[in-house]
PDB file of C-alpha atoms and ligand atoms in Angstrom:
ATOM      1  CA  UNK A   1      -2.881  11.101  -5.430  1.00 83.00           C
ATOM      2  CA  UNK A   2      -3.586   7.474  -6.285  1.00 90.00           C
ATOM      3  CA  UNK A   3      -0.600   5.139  -6.354  1.00 93.00           C
ATOM      4  CA  UNK A   4      -0.021   2.933  -9.374  1.00 97.00           C
ATOM      5  CA  UNK A   5      -1.044  -0.016  -7.207  1.00 98.00           C
ATOM      6  CA  UNK A   6      -4.374   1.628  -6.301  1.00 98.00           C
ATOM      7  CA  UNK A   7      -4.994   2.024 -10.043  1.00 98.00           C
ATOM      8  CA  UNK A   8      -4.256  -1.689 -10.533  1.00 98.00           C
ATOM      9  CA  UNK A   9      -6.552  -2.623  -7.615  1.00 98.00           C
ATOM     10  CA  UNK A  10      -9.307  -0.457  -9.169  1.00 98.00           C
ATOM     11  CA  UNK A  11      -8.676  -2.022 -12.604  1.00 98.00           C
ATOM     12  CA  UNK A  12      -7.787   1.384 -14.050  1.00 97.00           C
ATOM     13  CA  UNK A  13      -4.548  -0.063 -15.408  1.00 97.00           C
ATOM     14  CA  UNK A  14      -3.843  -3.697 -16.265  1.00 98.00           C
ATOM     15  CA  UNK A  15      -1.618  -6.138 -14.437  1.00 98.00           C
ATOM     16  CA  UNK A  16      -1.141  -9.880 -14.336  1.00 98.00           C
ATOM     17  CA  UNK A  17      -3.084 -10.839 -11.230  1.00 98.00           C
ATOM     18  CA  UNK A  18      -2.045 -14.053  -9.459  1.00 98.00           C
ATOM     19  CA  UNK A  19      -4.282 -13.824  -6.392  1.00 98.00           C
ATOM     20  CA  UNK A  20      -6.936 -11.554  -4.933  1.00 98.00           C
ATOM     21  CA  UNK A  21      -8.935 -11.605  -1.720  1.00 98.00           C
ATOM     22  CA  UNK A  22     -10.641  -9.016   0.456  1.00 98.00           C
ATOM     23  CA  UNK A  23      -7.335  -7.846   1.981  1.00 98.00           C
ATOM     24  CA  UNK A  24      -4.764  -7.974  -0.804  1.00 98.00           C
ATOM     25  CA  UNK A  25      -3.951  -8.403  -4.467  1.00 98.00           C
ATOM     26  CA  UNK A  26      -0.913 -10.206  -5.881  1.00 99.00           C
ATOM     27  CA  UNK A  27       0.526  -9.188  -9.237  1.00 99.00           C
ATOM     28  CA  UNK A  28       3.523 -10.196 -11.300  1.00 98.00           C
ATOM     29  CA  UNK A  29       6.251  -7.566 -11.128  1.00 98.00           C
ATOM     30  CA  UNK A  30       6.512  -5.739 -14.446  1.00 98.00           C
ATOM     31  CA  UNK A  31      10.337  -5.784 -14.210  1.00 98.00           C
ATOM     32  CA  UNK A  32      11.095  -9.182 -12.683  1.00 98.00           C
ATOM     33  CA  UNK A  33      14.392  -9.555 -10.837  1.00 98.00           C
ATOM     34  CA  UNK A  34      14.152 -13.350 -10.673  1.00 98.00           C
ATOM     35  CA  UNK A  35      12.376 -16.089 -12.676  1.00 98.00           C
ATOM     36  CA  UNK A  36       9.498 -15.697 -10.223  1.00 98.00           C
ATOM     37  CA  UNK A  37       8.801 -12.182  -8.881  1.00 99.00           C
ATOM     38  CA  UNK A  38       5.455 -11.050  -7.552  1.00 99.00           C
ATOM     39  CA  UNK A  39       4.185  -8.249  -5.331  1.00 99.00           C
ATOM     40  CA  UNK A  40       1.700  -8.761  -2.495  1.00 99.00           C
ATOM     41  CA  UNK A  41      -0.171  -5.471  -2.043  1.00 98.00           C
ATOM     42  CA  UNK A  42      -2.726  -4.501   0.614  1.00 98.00           C
ATOM     43  CA  UNK A  43      -5.958  -3.073  -0.796  1.00 98.00           C
ATOM     44  CA  UNK A  44      -6.201  -0.648   2.101  1.00 97.00           C
ATOM     45  CA  UNK A  45      -3.240   1.607   1.460  1.00 96.00           C
ATOM     46  CA  UNK A  46      -0.445   1.682   4.029  1.00 97.00           C
ATOM     47  CA  UNK A  47       2.159   3.993   2.551  1.00 97.00           C
ATOM     48  CA  UNK A  48       5.231   2.128   3.797  1.00 98.00           C
ATOM     49  CA  UNK A  49       6.257  -0.214   6.584  1.00 98.00           C
ATOM     50  CA  UNK A  50       7.744   2.738   8.525  1.00 98.00           C
ATOM     51  CA  UNK A  51       4.216   4.157   8.807  1.00 98.00           C
ATOM     52  CA  UNK A  52       2.550   0.902   9.899  1.00 98.00           C
ATOM     53  CA  UNK A  53       0.809   0.951  13.260  1.00 98.00           C
ATOM     54  CA  UNK A  54      -0.261  -1.765  15.691  1.00 98.00           C
ATOM     55  CA  UNK A  55      -3.713  -2.052  14.113  1.00 98.00           C
ATOM     56  CA  UNK A  56      -2.107  -2.854  10.728  1.00 98.00           C
ATOM     57  CA  UNK A  57      -0.622  -6.025  12.202  1.00 98.00           C
ATOM     58  CA  UNK A  58      -3.351  -8.373  10.996  1.00 98.00           C
ATOM     59  CA  UNK A  59      -3.121  -7.029   7.438  1.00 98.00           C
ATOM     60  CA  UNK A  60       0.677  -7.273   7.406  1.00 98.00           C
ATOM     61  CA  UNK A  61       0.514 -10.813   8.784  1.00 98.00           C
ATOM     62  CA  UNK A  62      -1.897 -11.701   6.001  1.00 98.00           C
ATOM     63  CA  UNK A  63       0.480 -10.280   3.377  1.00 98.00           C
ATOM     64  CA  UNK A  64       3.226 -12.584   4.659  1.00 98.00           C
ATOM     65  CA  UNK A  65       0.960 -15.629   4.717  1.00 98.00           C
ATOM     66  CA  UNK A  66      -0.083 -14.947   1.110  1.00 99.00           C
ATOM     67  CA  UNK A  67       3.586 -14.373   0.171  1.00 98.00           C
ATOM     68  CA  UNK A  68       4.333 -17.828   1.620  1.00 98.00           C
ATOM     69  CA  UNK A  69       1.382 -19.248  -0.284  1.00 98.00           C
ATOM     70  CA  UNK A  70       2.700 -17.769  -3.552  1.00 98.00           C
ATOM     71  CA  UNK A  71       6.055 -19.474  -2.910  1.00 98.00           C
ATOM     72  CA  UNK A  72       4.291 -22.808  -2.331  1.00 98.00           C
ATOM     73  CA  UNK A  73       1.981 -22.418  -5.330  1.00 98.00           C
ATOM     74  CA  UNK A  74       4.920 -21.620  -7.607  1.00 98.00           C
ATOM     75  CA  UNK A  75       7.055 -24.527  -6.398  1.00 98.00           C
ATOM     76  CA  UNK A  76       9.813 -22.446  -4.810  1.00 98.00           C
ATOM     77  CA  UNK A  77      10.699 -25.446  -2.656  1.00 97.00           C
ATOM     78  CA  UNK A  78      14.444 -24.858  -2.739  1.00 98.00           C
ATOM     79  CA  UNK A  79      14.122 -21.308  -1.427  1.00 98.00           C
ATOM     80  CA  UNK A  80      12.761 -17.852  -1.974  1.00 98.00           C
ATOM     81  CA  UNK A  81      13.195 -14.321  -0.681  1.00 98.00           C
ATOM     82  CA  UNK A  82      10.671 -11.881   0.769  1.00 98.00           C
ATOM     83  CA  UNK A  83      11.608  -8.183   0.567  1.00 98.00           C
ATOM     84  CA  UNK A  84      10.023  -4.936   1.744  1.00 98.00           C
ATOM     85  CA  UNK A  85      11.839  -1.802   0.565  1.00 98.00           C
ATOM     86  CA  UNK A  86      11.305   1.282   2.724  1.00 98.00           C
ATOM     87  CA  UNK A  87      12.067   4.881   1.792  1.00 98.00           C
ATOM     88  CA  UNK A  88      14.497   6.325  -0.749  1.00 97.00           C
ATOM     89  CA  UNK A  89      17.613   4.697   0.695  1.00 97.00           C
ATOM     90  CA  UNK A  90      15.753   1.421   1.107  1.00 98.00           C
ATOM     91  CA  UNK A  91      15.052   1.292  -2.624  1.00 97.00           C
ATOM     92  CA  UNK A  92      11.320   2.037  -2.422  1.00 98.00           C
ATOM     93  CA  UNK A  93       9.901   3.400  -5.668  1.00 98.00           C
ATOM     94  CA  UNK A  94       6.137   3.023  -5.156  1.00 98.00           C
ATOM     95  CA  UNK A  95       4.684   4.667  -2.006  1.00 97.00           C
ATOM     96  CA  UNK A  96       2.148   1.899  -1.292  1.00 98.00           C
ATOM     97  CA  UNK A  97       3.341  -0.983   0.873  1.00 98.00           C
ATOM     98  CA  UNK A  98       4.138  -4.164  -1.062  1.00 98.00           C
ATOM     99  CA  UNK A  99       5.904  -7.387  -0.280  1.00 99.00           C
ATOM    100  CA  UNK A 100       8.210  -8.734  -2.992  1.00 98.00           C
ATOM    101  CA  UNK A 101       8.431 -12.514  -3.373  1.00 99.00           C
ATOM    102  CA  UNK A 102      11.398 -13.618  -5.473  1.00 98.00           C
ATOM    103  CA  UNK A 103      12.552 -17.092  -6.374  1.00 98.00           C
ATOM    104  CA  UNK A 104      13.774 -19.475  -9.015  1.00 98.00           C
ATOM    105  CA  UNK A 105      17.453 -18.571  -8.795  1.00 98.00           C
ATOM    106  CA  UNK A 106      20.239 -18.479  -6.210  1.00 98.00           C
ATOM    107  CA  UNK A 107      19.889 -15.326  -4.097  1.00 97.00           C
ATOM    108  CA  UNK A 108      22.999 -13.461  -2.983  1.00 97.00           C
ATOM    109  CA  UNK A 109      23.865 -11.887   0.352  1.00 97.00           C
ATOM    110  CA  UNK A 110      24.375  -9.055   1.106  1.00 96.00           C
ATOM    111  CA  UNK A 111      21.766  -7.666  -1.276  1.00 93.00           C
ATOM    112  CA  UNK A 112      22.751  -4.677  -3.418  1.00 85.00           C
TER     113      UNK A 112
HETATM  114  P1  AMP B 201       9.835  -0.935  -4.821  1.00 58.26           P
HETATM  115  O1  AMP B 201      11.039  -0.472  -5.576  1.00 58.26           O
HETATM  116  O2  AMP B 201      10.150  -1.831  -3.661  1.00 58.26           O
HETATM  117  O3  AMP B 201       8.922   0.215  -4.436  1.00 58.26           O
HETATM  118  O4  AMP B 201       9.048  -1.870  -5.810  1.00 58.26           O
HETATM  119  C1  AMP B 201       8.157  -1.407  -6.762  1.00 58.26           C
HETATM  120  C2  AMP B 201       8.036  -2.510  -7.767  1.00 58.26           C
HETATM  121  O5  AMP B 201       6.860  -2.292  -8.525  1.00 58.26           O
HETATM  122  C3  AMP B 201       9.184  -2.621  -8.747  1.00 58.26           C
HETATM  123  O6  AMP B 201       9.779  -3.900  -8.644  1.00 58.26           O
HETATM  124  C4  AMP B 201       8.536  -2.376 -10.103  1.00 58.26           C
HETATM  125  O7  AMP B 201       9.098  -3.168 -11.119  1.00 58.26           O
HETATM  126  C5  AMP B 201       7.090  -2.748  -9.822  1.00 58.26           C
HETATM  127  N1  AMP B 201       6.107  -2.098 -10.668  1.00 58.26           N
HETATM  128  C6  AMP B 201       6.017  -0.781 -10.969  1.00 58.26           C
HETATM  129  N2  AMP B 201       4.957  -0.543 -11.764  1.00 58.26           N
HETATM  130  C7  AMP B 201       4.363  -1.752 -11.961  1.00 58.26           C
HETATM  131  C8  AMP B 201       3.214  -2.181 -12.695  1.00 58.26           C
HETATM  132  N3  AMP B 201       2.480  -1.309 -13.406  1.00 58.26           N
HETATM  133  N4  AMP B 201       2.904  -3.501 -12.683  1.00 58.26           N
HETATM  134  C9  AMP B 201       3.656  -4.372 -11.990  1.00 58.26           C
HETATM  135  N5  AMP B 201       4.736  -4.030 -11.259  1.00 58.26           N
HETATM  136  C10 AMP B 201       5.098  -2.746 -11.268  1.00 58.26           C
END
């Protein structure tokens, strides 16, 4: 079954797209948890970070570089947070790897 993010990548459902290249797409999160909240999503589906293998390393590295670029482009100079939720207890709700980039407010630690 196609994930909601595959449907967004295929333009079957709409999303606010901030960036796209051959490896990934970046969309605004539909339920933002900070003034800036986007998701960096690989086009080639990796279900979750727990299932990533050595050969996924280049893709995952690219996701982090684009996450950093989003923070720069959106002036998150005073700080930002990158999050990957994994599995039910990790808070994952969409089974298609995605990197959250959050910023624009003071982050707390430990996270909820
Ligand atoms: P996670 O809980 O880590 O799996 O994150 C999934 C994220 O996807 C959540 O923050 C949701 O708000 C977001 N999300 C779900 N559906 C959409 C959508 N159609 N467009 C944009 N973001 C979405």
